[in-house]
């Protein structure tokens, strides 16, 4: 390096709230560290400190020592403690884009309230970064990006450590690859970066050697004479001897000047060194493995967390917030905004990368599960409370005790036609000990008086309903409603008994068979997993077990429901830790079996007749919802659902057609992937020993909702709740296809579309191990995680099917993964306004639509009230690679919102005059 090189030393700590120790254990250390830090900065022993780019650490500290708030505020205001921009340091793929926006908004807000926010895109340890992230950062006033994981080797060797990262919309951030991570000067002057050194003075000769090694590794990739040298590491405390060591290094060296500063100071010096020259531009995901392992299989670790995370995010931004916005527009009471923020804060705490990735010890994820359940419970009660307000203040009193109202909410900005199960209870006069009411047939009507098709699945008397301040006895019915719902809106359906006595539905005809295309388009595969919470550990020597179909029967009541039962067999466990001492066969446990139960429900018309994103007239859409349930009895294993789109698309002889393409629903965009299965590239032998980073390329990909496989004639789709990991694999040619066609034609069909393997779970017993076939190095401490073996009942909800157009397949996928909300309306007293003497003039039920995006291939990220009641925030994303012209239709609920104004993601106006 030139003697004119400037090194910006950034004192910091990388503080995971929870990881290989639980939260409270780390908080004890955090409190002690912060007490020392505040004193050292105030005394001048330490010039400044970066609090890891996340404000939640301050929240955790002040909950214990609120008396230090003013001292910290003074240090933040003078720039000696750097806060933000994040609330928690998230994983950038498992938190959806809207959640990442809220994370930054919350972090920036808290930092500003404490005296000032650091607007540096510092994301040091997240496991890869998606192509749209520059737009989110730039939209919040952040023009930089500093990262460690995800750098492609080719990009590093071409551009060096500094480049411009550009998102699809053209937004740019100045990116710096931290080749030495966030710890090049961590534990400076100590024997080793890892281990306890508190109380031990740093030695200058060791500091010299560390700096020499660091500069030698950075030199080939830094064209400008300025480098950033973070001085910290995982849970490392602040140091009062750091300033002295840096001073001694400056006195003894002539090749580099070391200067304390924050990341802002580094960026200022870097831009000055660039002197207006723009570095090379890169567009796309950052999923490379240069110098640091990417740890991609966290997409499937502890699948229970991923499922709960999906449910919580879908409820919060998809249903709760738009419903609250509607209620505000109708001048109905709404729950306190702090309750909604409480839900978001709990969700964002779980989005910290070591939490949501499932790569922490068991105690950490017990806390995560509890937080997720609290978020979901709060969301459900917010919805219920707002429905109460509608019933009390907008509807007439329900005089018919033998009827009930059902609230159904469509979270999609297009109309849908769906089947939903719901339980209603009709009270019996006299309560628990009265005579049982007679079961009767039911009739249902929508708010507009349209007859709603229904099927009674079961009825019970005496049943009980317990809700807030209510216990009611009566006859319950479980009904299946076939309803058409308006775009991003709701309907209240009234279900009533009629005079006709209830007659049990006829048993299904024994001739009714499960559709062959469904049976032959799915299979379950089990293989060994010798990995850990971070990475799958393939063991091809043990092969793959395929589930055997035990039975396939039609439902006795619902003609569109079928019950499938499979049996799968495999090794009950593998003594992974013994592989270094014994042969593989000596480490395999006895064989075990488990049953996989599948309830397959078909929804033939999943779109409203008025939906403009139509299919060809001769092609019928077919969407299946699979409720999959099994008890996992296999430790050290991976279970996958393999879906063959070519088979299900050929159900009516149409097939997918030519030019098949695969699109994964990613982070604010659909990503086109290769249709060619990727041959696995593995280290040799069950235990591999390459040095750090020691990681092979991953054959798996990320998807938020799922995958669409499109051809010239039809498009198939598959996805699931919280099932983010999939792989493109070879299809298995079904026997019926071979017998019906010549071998040549069958092989052509086989190669027309690949299959998609969706990971249902990975079961592992350790936080981190070395010697894996994909990742050979440690990724963290080798702590046992017995709960990560998931030896319990696991339930999944998967949607798959075929549609007549690419866009309809995308919408069907999203409808299945983000289902319509349905519930019985609460029975509450009617509240009359001052101008009302009776509720008789009110409607018996109402419906409403908020916004309809028509046929545009757009997605809604959020619709919510913000600030004053009259302000709405609508966030729309174009996930395609082409510009889209769209016309939105606002519903009557927002008729008063006549003026629209474009804003940035920080919700500041872009066009002051607005858009009329």
PDB file of C-alpha atoms in Angstrom, residues 609-848:
ATOM      1  CA  UNK A 609     -65.606 -13.543 -12.506  1.00  0.00           C
ATOM      2  CA  UNK A 610     -64.746  -9.859 -12.724  1.00  0.00           C
ATOM      3  CA  UNK A 611     -61.011 -10.477 -12.409  1.00  0.00           C
ATOM      4  CA  UNK A 612     -59.314  -9.070 -15.523  1.00  0.00           C
ATOM      5  CA  UNK A 613     -56.173 -11.214 -15.292  1.00  0.00           C
ATOM      6  CA  UNK A 614     -57.978 -13.917 -17.210  1.00  0.00           C
ATOM      7  CA  UNK A 615     -56.997 -17.320 -18.523  1.00  0.00           C
ATOM      8  CA  UNK A 616     -57.587 -18.692 -21.960  1.00  0.00           C
ATOM      9  CA  UNK A 617     -61.185 -19.813 -22.358  1.00  0.00           C
ATOM     10  CA  UNK A 618     -60.238 -23.460 -22.837  1.00  0.00           C
ATOM     11  CA  UNK A 619     -58.030 -23.709 -19.753  1.00  0.00           C
ATOM     12  CA  UNK A 620     -59.360 -24.239 -16.233  1.00  0.00           C
ATOM     13  CA  UNK A 621     -57.425 -22.989 -13.234  1.00  0.00           C
ATOM     14  CA  UNK A 622     -56.882 -25.592 -10.548  1.00  0.00           C
ATOM     15  CA  UNK A 623     -55.486 -24.646  -7.152  1.00  0.00           C
ATOM     16  CA  UNK A 624     -54.821 -27.244  -4.462  1.00  0.00           C
ATOM     17  CA  UNK A 625     -54.255 -26.609  -0.788  1.00  0.00           C
ATOM     18  CA  UNK A 626     -52.361 -29.409   0.937  1.00  0.00           C
ATOM     19  CA  UNK A 627     -52.613 -29.683   4.715  1.00  0.00           C
ATOM     20  CA  UNK A 628     -49.590 -31.870   5.481  1.00  0.00           C
ATOM     21  CA  UNK A 629     -49.101 -33.392   8.922  1.00  0.00           C
ATOM     22  CA  UNK A 630     -46.528 -35.877  10.230  1.00  0.00           C
ATOM     23  CA  UNK A 631     -44.562 -36.709  13.339  1.00  0.00           C
ATOM     24  CA  UNK A 632     -40.861 -36.433  12.676  1.00  0.00           C
ATOM     25  CA  UNK A 633     -38.976 -39.433  14.116  1.00  0.00           C
ATOM     26  CA  UNK A 634     -35.737 -38.937  12.162  1.00  0.00           C
ATOM     27  CA  UNK A 635     -32.852 -37.030  13.703  1.00  0.00           C
ATOM     28  CA  UNK A 636     -30.183 -35.663  11.364  1.00  0.00           C
ATOM     29  CA  UNK A 637     -32.532 -35.641   8.399  1.00  0.00           C
ATOM     30  CA  UNK A 638     -34.108 -33.518   5.689  1.00  0.00           C
ATOM     31  CA  UNK A 639     -37.649 -33.993   4.350  1.00  0.00           C
ATOM     32  CA  UNK A 640     -38.704 -32.455   1.044  1.00  0.00           C
ATOM     33  CA  UNK A 641     -41.857 -32.258  -1.038  1.00  0.00           C
ATOM     34  CA  UNK A 642     -41.032 -32.713  -4.718  1.00  0.00           C
ATOM     35  CA  UNK A 643     -43.508 -31.183  -7.157  1.00  0.00           C
ATOM     36  CA  UNK A 644     -43.543 -32.089 -10.851  1.00  0.00           C
ATOM     37  CA  UNK A 645     -45.285 -29.223 -12.696  1.00  0.00           C
ATOM     38  CA  UNK A 646     -45.295 -31.013 -16.040  1.00  0.00           C
ATOM     39  CA  UNK A 647     -47.515 -33.776 -14.697  1.00  0.00           C
ATOM     40  CA  UNK A 648     -50.137 -31.591 -13.032  1.00  0.00           C
ATOM     41  CA  UNK A 649     -50.267 -29.337 -16.089  1.00  0.00           C
ATOM     42  CA  UNK A 650     -50.992 -32.305 -18.338  1.00  0.00           C
ATOM     43  CA  UNK A 651     -54.135 -33.190 -16.368  1.00  0.00           C
ATOM     44  CA  UNK A 652     -56.393 -32.122 -19.224  1.00  0.00           C
ATOM     45  CA  UNK A 653     -53.869 -32.829 -21.946  1.00  0.00           C
ATOM     46  CA  UNK A 654     -52.709 -29.232 -22.309  1.00  0.00           C
ATOM     47  CA  UNK A 655     -49.307 -29.460 -20.655  1.00  0.00           C
ATOM     48  CA  UNK A 656     -47.071 -26.469 -19.968  1.00  0.00           C
ATOM     49  CA  UNK A 657     -46.078 -26.054 -23.588  1.00  0.00           C
ATOM     50  CA  UNK A 658     -42.686 -24.931 -24.838  1.00  0.00           C
ATOM     51  CA  UNK A 659     -40.073 -22.485 -23.549  1.00  0.00           C
ATOM     52  CA  UNK A 660     -40.534 -23.403 -19.889  1.00  0.00           C
ATOM     53  CA  UNK A 661     -39.164 -20.877 -17.388  1.00  0.00           C
ATOM     54  CA  UNK A 662     -38.922 -20.850 -13.584  1.00  0.00           C
ATOM     55  CA  UNK A 663     -39.627 -17.743 -11.507  1.00  0.00           C
ATOM     56  CA  UNK A 664     -39.080 -17.562  -7.751  1.00  0.00           C
ATOM     57  CA  UNK A 665     -41.076 -15.052  -5.727  1.00  0.00           C
ATOM     58  CA  UNK A 666     -38.247 -13.164  -4.076  1.00  0.00           C
ATOM     59  CA  UNK A 667     -37.652  -9.940  -2.201  1.00  0.00           C
ATOM     60  CA  UNK A 668     -39.733  -7.335  -4.069  1.00  0.00           C
ATOM     61  CA  UNK A 669     -39.170  -9.055  -7.394  1.00  0.00           C
ATOM     62  CA  UNK A 670     -39.652 -12.317  -9.268  1.00  0.00           C
ATOM     63  CA  UNK A 671     -36.303 -13.929 -10.047  1.00  0.00           C
ATOM     64  CA  UNK A 672     -35.903 -16.023 -13.172  1.00  0.00           C
ATOM     65  CA  UNK A 673     -33.796 -19.109 -12.538  1.00  0.00           C
ATOM     66  CA  UNK A 674     -32.156 -21.735 -14.655  1.00  0.00           C
ATOM     67  CA  UNK A 675     -34.389 -24.693 -15.462  1.00  0.00           C
ATOM     68  CA  UNK A 676     -31.388 -26.977 -15.470  1.00  0.00           C
ATOM     69  CA  UNK A 677     -30.893 -28.845 -12.174  1.00  0.00           C
ATOM     70  CA  UNK A 678     -27.603 -27.913 -10.558  1.00  0.00           C
ATOM     71  CA  UNK A 679     -25.263 -30.837 -10.002  1.00  0.00           C
ATOM     72  CA  UNK A 680     -24.130 -30.788  -6.362  1.00  0.00           C
ATOM     73  CA  UNK A 681     -20.498 -29.877  -5.814  1.00  0.00           C
ATOM     74  CA  UNK A 682     -19.484 -31.446  -2.500  1.00  0.00           C
ATOM     75  CA  UNK A 683     -16.334 -31.968  -0.499  1.00  0.00           C
ATOM     76  CA  UNK A 684     -15.286 -35.607  -0.520  1.00  0.00           C
ATOM     77  CA  UNK A 685     -16.018 -37.914   2.413  1.00  0.00           C
ATOM     78  CA  UNK A 686     -18.486 -37.573   5.290  1.00  0.00           C
ATOM     79  CA  UNK A 687     -16.023 -35.313   7.137  1.00  0.00           C
ATOM     80  CA  UNK A 688     -14.265 -32.668   5.040  1.00  0.00           C
ATOM     81  CA  UNK A 689     -11.302 -30.563   6.169  1.00  0.00           C
ATOM     82  CA  UNK A 690     -10.770 -27.545   3.864  1.00  0.00           C
ATOM     83  CA  UNK A 691      -9.808 -24.288   5.542  1.00  0.00           C
ATOM     84  CA  UNK A 692     -11.992 -21.213   6.091  1.00  0.00           C
ATOM     85  CA  UNK A 693     -14.280 -20.239   4.440  1.00  0.00           C
ATOM     86  CA  UNK A 694     -14.540 -23.848   3.203  1.00  0.00           C
ATOM     87  CA  UNK A 695     -17.928 -23.540   1.534  1.00  0.00           C
ATOM     88  CA  UNK A 696     -19.217 -25.005  -1.719  1.00  0.00           C
ATOM     89  CA  UNK A 697     -21.918 -23.344  -3.878  1.00  0.00           C
ATOM     90  CA  UNK A 698     -25.478 -24.031  -2.773  1.00  0.00           C
ATOM     91  CA  UNK A 699     -27.931 -25.753  -5.119  1.00  0.00           C
ATOM     92  CA  UNK A 700     -30.902 -24.276  -3.224  1.00  0.00           C
ATOM     93  CA  UNK A 701     -32.662 -20.968  -3.825  1.00  0.00           C
ATOM     94  CA  UNK A 702     -34.815 -18.569  -1.827  1.00  0.00           C
ATOM     95  CA  UNK A 703     -38.503 -17.913  -2.362  1.00  0.00           C
ATOM     96  CA  UNK A 704     -40.884 -15.880  -0.246  1.00  0.00           C
ATOM     97  CA  UNK A 705     -44.216 -17.323  -1.325  1.00  0.00           C
ATOM     98  CA  UNK A 706     -43.094 -19.947  -3.797  1.00  0.00           C
ATOM     99  CA  UNK A 707     -42.265 -20.716  -7.412  1.00  0.00           C
ATOM    100  CA  UNK A 708     -44.067 -20.335 -10.743  1.00  0.00           C
ATOM    101  CA  UNK A 709     -43.125 -22.587 -13.664  1.00  0.00           C
ATOM    102  CA  UNK A 710     -44.377 -21.066 -16.914  1.00  0.00           C
ATOM    103  CA  UNK A 711     -44.712 -22.399 -20.421  1.00  0.00           C
ATOM    104  CA  UNK A 712     -46.363 -21.162 -23.600  1.00  0.00           C
ATOM    105  CA  UNK A 713     -49.683 -22.889 -22.772  1.00  0.00           C
ATOM    106  CA  UNK A 714     -49.987 -23.070 -19.009  1.00  0.00           C
ATOM    107  CA  UNK A 715     -48.217 -22.115 -15.777  1.00  0.00           C
ATOM    108  CA  UNK A 716     -47.848 -24.213 -12.636  1.00  0.00           C
ATOM    109  CA  UNK A 717     -47.022 -23.026  -9.142  1.00  0.00           C
ATOM    110  CA  UNK A 718     -46.011 -24.327  -5.720  1.00  0.00           C
ATOM    111  CA  UNK A 719     -45.384 -22.595  -2.392  1.00  0.00           C
ATOM    112  CA  UNK A 720     -46.071 -22.748   1.304  1.00  0.00           C
ATOM    113  CA  UNK A 721     -46.251 -20.886   4.577  1.00  0.00           C
ATOM    114  CA  UNK A 722     -42.685 -20.177   5.628  1.00  0.00           C
ATOM    115  CA  UNK A 723     -41.179 -22.672   3.161  1.00  0.00           C
ATOM    116  CA  UNK A 724     -38.395 -20.520   1.738  1.00  0.00           C
ATOM    117  CA  UNK A 725     -35.905 -23.107   0.462  1.00  0.00           C
ATOM    118  CA  UNK A 726     -36.287 -24.943  -2.832  1.00  0.00           C
ATOM    119  CA  UNK A 727     -34.130 -26.681  -5.400  1.00  0.00           C
ATOM    120  CA  UNK A 728     -34.608 -27.373  -9.101  1.00  0.00           C
ATOM    121  CA  UNK A 729     -34.332 -31.159  -9.555  1.00  0.00           C
ATOM    122  CA  UNK A 730     -34.933 -33.802 -12.192  1.00  0.00           C
ATOM    123  CA  UNK A 731     -38.568 -34.889 -12.579  1.00  0.00           C
ATOM    124  CA  UNK A 732     -39.611 -38.483 -12.018  1.00  0.00           C
ATOM    125  CA  UNK A 733     -41.597 -39.844 -14.923  1.00  0.00           C
ATOM    126  CA  UNK A 734     -44.873 -41.348 -13.616  1.00  0.00           C
ATOM    127  CA  UNK A 735     -45.757 -44.870 -14.668  1.00  0.00           C
ATOM    128  CA  UNK A 736     -49.063 -43.808 -16.216  1.00  0.00           C
ATOM    129  CA  UNK A 737     -47.296 -41.412 -18.535  1.00  0.00           C
ATOM    130  CA  UNK A 738     -44.892 -44.103 -19.732  1.00  0.00           C
ATOM    131  CA  UNK A 739     -47.691 -46.548 -20.442  1.00  0.00           C
ATOM    132  CA  UNK A 740     -49.756 -43.964 -22.292  1.00  0.00           C
ATOM    133  CA  UNK A 741     -47.036 -42.718 -24.614  1.00  0.00           C
ATOM    134  CA  UNK A 742     -44.035 -43.947 -26.435  1.00  0.00           C
ATOM    135  CA  UNK A 743     -40.748 -43.807 -24.580  1.00  0.00           C
ATOM    136  CA  UNK A 744     -39.462 -41.018 -26.826  1.00  0.00           C
ATOM    137  CA  UNK A 745     -42.528 -38.871 -26.208  1.00  0.00           C
ATOM    138  CA  UNK A 746     -42.360 -39.583 -22.494  1.00  0.00           C
ATOM    139  CA  UNK A 747     -38.739 -38.547 -22.304  1.00  0.00           C
ATOM    140  CA  UNK A 748     -39.569 -35.331 -24.165  1.00  0.00           C
ATOM    141  CA  UNK A 749     -42.294 -34.581 -21.639  1.00  0.00           C
ATOM    142  CA  UNK A 750     -39.941 -35.410 -18.803  1.00  0.00           C
ATOM    143  CA  UNK A 751     -37.325 -32.936 -19.927  1.00  0.00           C
ATOM    144  CA  UNK A 752     -39.797 -30.167 -20.785  1.00  0.00           C
ATOM    145  CA  UNK A 753     -40.054 -28.968 -17.177  1.00  0.00           C
ATOM    146  CA  UNK A 754     -37.892 -29.751 -14.159  1.00  0.00           C
ATOM    147  CA  UNK A 755     -39.313 -30.621 -10.773  1.00  0.00           C
ATOM    148  CA  UNK A 756     -39.129 -28.376  -7.713  1.00  0.00           C
ATOM    149  CA  UNK A 757     -38.063 -29.768  -4.321  1.00  0.00           C
ATOM    150  CA  UNK A 758     -39.364 -27.714  -1.386  1.00  0.00           C
ATOM    151  CA  UNK A 759     -37.683 -28.291   1.984  1.00  0.00           C
ATOM    152  CA  UNK A 760     -40.297 -29.150   4.621  1.00  0.00           C
ATOM    153  CA  UNK A 761     -37.746 -29.337   7.409  1.00  0.00           C
ATOM    154  CA  UNK A 762     -34.134 -29.969   8.340  1.00  0.00           C
ATOM    155  CA  UNK A 763     -33.442 -31.760  11.630  1.00  0.00           C
ATOM    156  CA  UNK A 764     -29.997 -31.167  13.173  1.00  0.00           C
ATOM    157  CA  UNK A 765     -28.526 -31.469  16.640  1.00  0.00           C
ATOM    158  CA  UNK A 766     -25.839 -28.805  16.802  1.00  0.00           C
ATOM    159  CA  UNK A 767     -25.521 -25.062  16.386  1.00  0.00           C
ATOM    160  CA  UNK A 768     -22.302 -25.472  14.414  1.00  0.00           C
ATOM    161  CA  UNK A 769     -20.066 -28.348  13.354  1.00  0.00           C
ATOM    162  CA  UNK A 770     -16.998 -28.602  11.188  1.00  0.00           C
ATOM    163  CA  UNK A 771     -16.338 -31.027   8.386  1.00  0.00           C
ATOM    164  CA  UNK A 772     -19.567 -30.651   6.410  1.00  0.00           C
ATOM    165  CA  UNK A 773     -19.799 -31.549   2.732  1.00  0.00           C
ATOM    166  CA  UNK A 774     -21.054 -28.043   1.815  1.00  0.00           C
ATOM    167  CA  UNK A 775     -19.422 -26.016   4.608  1.00  0.00           C
ATOM    168  CA  UNK A 776     -16.369 -27.511   6.248  1.00  0.00           C
ATOM    169  CA  UNK A 777     -15.443 -24.736   8.718  1.00  0.00           C
ATOM    170  CA  UNK A 778     -17.075 -23.737  11.985  1.00  0.00           C
ATOM    171  CA  UNK A 779     -19.722 -21.025  11.686  1.00  0.00           C
ATOM    172  CA  UNK A 780     -20.089 -20.590  15.437  1.00  0.00           C
ATOM    173  CA  UNK A 781     -19.553 -22.486  18.689  1.00  0.00           C
ATOM    174  CA  UNK A 782     -20.360 -26.200  18.653  1.00  0.00           C
ATOM    175  CA  UNK A 783     -23.296 -26.046  21.060  1.00  0.00           C
ATOM    176  CA  UNK A 784     -25.914 -28.832  21.227  1.00  0.00           C
ATOM    177  CA  UNK A 785     -29.402 -27.955  19.948  1.00  0.00           C
ATOM    178  CA  UNK A 786     -31.586 -30.999  20.636  1.00  0.00           C
ATOM    179  CA  UNK A 787     -34.789 -29.048  19.974  1.00  0.00           C
ATOM    180  CA  UNK A 788     -33.580 -28.334  16.431  1.00  0.00           C
ATOM    181  CA  UNK A 789     -34.051 -32.054  15.696  1.00  0.00           C
ATOM    182  CA  UNK A 790     -37.794 -31.212  15.561  1.00  0.00           C
ATOM    183  CA  UNK A 791     -38.843 -34.593  16.982  1.00  0.00           C
ATOM    184  CA  UNK A 792     -42.515 -33.708  17.155  1.00  0.00           C
ATOM    185  CA  UNK A 793     -45.624 -33.227  15.065  1.00  0.00           C
ATOM    186  CA  UNK A 794     -45.085 -30.813  12.183  1.00  0.00           C
ATOM    187  CA  UNK A 795     -47.882 -29.228  10.157  1.00  0.00           C
ATOM    188  CA  UNK A 796     -47.520 -27.500   6.809  1.00  0.00           C
ATOM    189  CA  UNK A 797     -49.860 -25.712   4.464  1.00  0.00           C
ATOM    190  CA  UNK A 798     -48.743 -25.956   0.836  1.00  0.00           C
ATOM    191  CA  UNK A 799     -50.469 -24.548  -2.216  1.00  0.00           C
ATOM    192  CA  UNK A 800     -49.887 -25.839  -5.727  1.00  0.00           C
ATOM    193  CA  UNK A 801     -51.701 -26.062  -9.006  1.00  0.00           C
ATOM    194  CA  UNK A 802     -51.927 -24.847 -12.573  1.00  0.00           C
ATOM    195  CA  UNK A 803     -53.344 -21.776 -14.300  1.00  0.00           C
ATOM    196  CA  UNK A 804     -53.974 -20.610 -17.818  1.00  0.00           C
ATOM    197  CA  UNK A 805     -51.645 -17.620 -17.605  1.00  0.00           C
ATOM    198  CA  UNK A 806     -48.413 -16.638 -15.928  1.00  0.00           C
ATOM    199  CA  UNK A 807     -50.006 -13.794 -13.969  1.00  0.00           C
ATOM    200  CA  UNK A 808     -52.914 -15.897 -12.761  1.00  0.00           C
ATOM    201  CA  UNK A 809     -50.449 -18.497 -11.501  1.00  0.00           C
ATOM    202  CA  UNK A 810     -48.672 -15.778  -9.540  1.00  0.00           C
ATOM    203  CA  UNK A 811     -51.945 -14.580  -8.056  1.00  0.00           C
ATOM    204  CA  UNK A 812     -53.151 -18.091  -7.249  1.00  0.00           C
ATOM    205  CA  UNK A 813     -49.873 -18.758  -5.470  1.00  0.00           C
ATOM    206  CA  UNK A 814     -50.162 -15.610  -3.386  1.00  0.00           C
ATOM    207  CA  UNK A 815     -53.832 -16.257  -2.610  1.00  0.00           C
ATOM    208  CA  UNK A 816     -52.959 -19.698  -1.304  1.00  0.00           C
ATOM    209  CA  UNK A 817     -50.038 -18.538   0.799  1.00  0.00           C
ATOM    210  CA  UNK A 818     -51.857 -15.444   2.136  1.00  0.00           C
ATOM    211  CA  UNK A 819     -55.383 -16.760   2.652  1.00  0.00           C
ATOM    212  CA  UNK A 820     -58.617 -14.895   3.248  1.00  0.00           C
ATOM    213  CA  UNK A 821     -59.295 -14.182   6.921  1.00  0.00           C
ATOM    214  CA  UNK A 822     -62.592 -15.573   8.211  1.00  0.00           C
ATOM    215  CA  UNK A 823     -64.271 -15.552  11.608  1.00  0.00           C
ATOM    216  CA  UNK A 824     -67.683 -15.446  13.211  1.00  0.00           C
ATOM    217  CA  UNK A 825     -68.630 -11.878  14.083  1.00  0.00           C
ATOM    218  CA  UNK A 826     -68.736 -11.221  17.827  1.00  0.00           C
ATOM    219  CA  UNK A 827     -72.164 -10.896  19.432  1.00  0.00           C
ATOM    220  CA  UNK A 828     -72.060  -7.488  21.142  1.00  0.00           C
ATOM    221  CA  UNK A 829     -74.656  -4.855  22.138  1.00  0.00           C
ATOM    222  CA  UNK A 830     -75.630  -2.286  19.535  1.00  0.00           C
ATOM    223  CA  UNK A 831     -74.423   1.242  20.318  1.00  0.00           C
ATOM    224  CA  UNK A 832     -76.618   4.062  19.075  1.00  0.00           C
ATOM    225  CA  UNK A 833     -75.295   7.499  18.234  1.00  0.00           C
ATOM    226  CA  UNK A 834     -76.894  10.657  19.601  1.00  0.00           C
ATOM    227  CA  UNK A 835     -78.928  10.992  16.399  1.00  0.00           C
ATOM    228  CA  UNK A 836     -80.242   7.425  16.417  1.00  0.00           C
ATOM    229  CA  UNK A 837     -83.235   6.088  18.289  1.00  0.00           C
ATOM    230  CA  UNK A 838     -83.023   2.629  16.785  1.00  0.00           C
ATOM    231  CA  UNK A 839     -80.628   0.615  14.661  1.00  0.00           C
ATOM    232  CA  UNK A 840     -83.409  -0.485  12.331  1.00  0.00           C
ATOM    233  CA  UNK A 841     -82.261   1.887   9.574  1.00  0.00           C
ATOM    234  CA  UNK A 842     -78.827   0.339   9.536  1.00  0.00           C
ATOM    235  CA  UNK A 843     -77.940  -2.500   7.158  1.00  0.00           C
ATOM    236  CA  UNK A 844     -77.919  -6.087   8.410  1.00  0.00           C
ATOM    237  CA  UNK A 845     -74.438  -6.482   6.931  1.00  0.00           C
ATOM    238  CA  UNK A 846     -71.924  -4.489   4.891  1.00  0.00           C
ATOM    239  CA  UNK A 847     -69.109  -5.061   2.451  1.00  0.00           C
ATOM    240  CA  UNK A 848     -66.341  -2.809   1.192  1.00  0.00           C
TER     241      UNK A 848
END
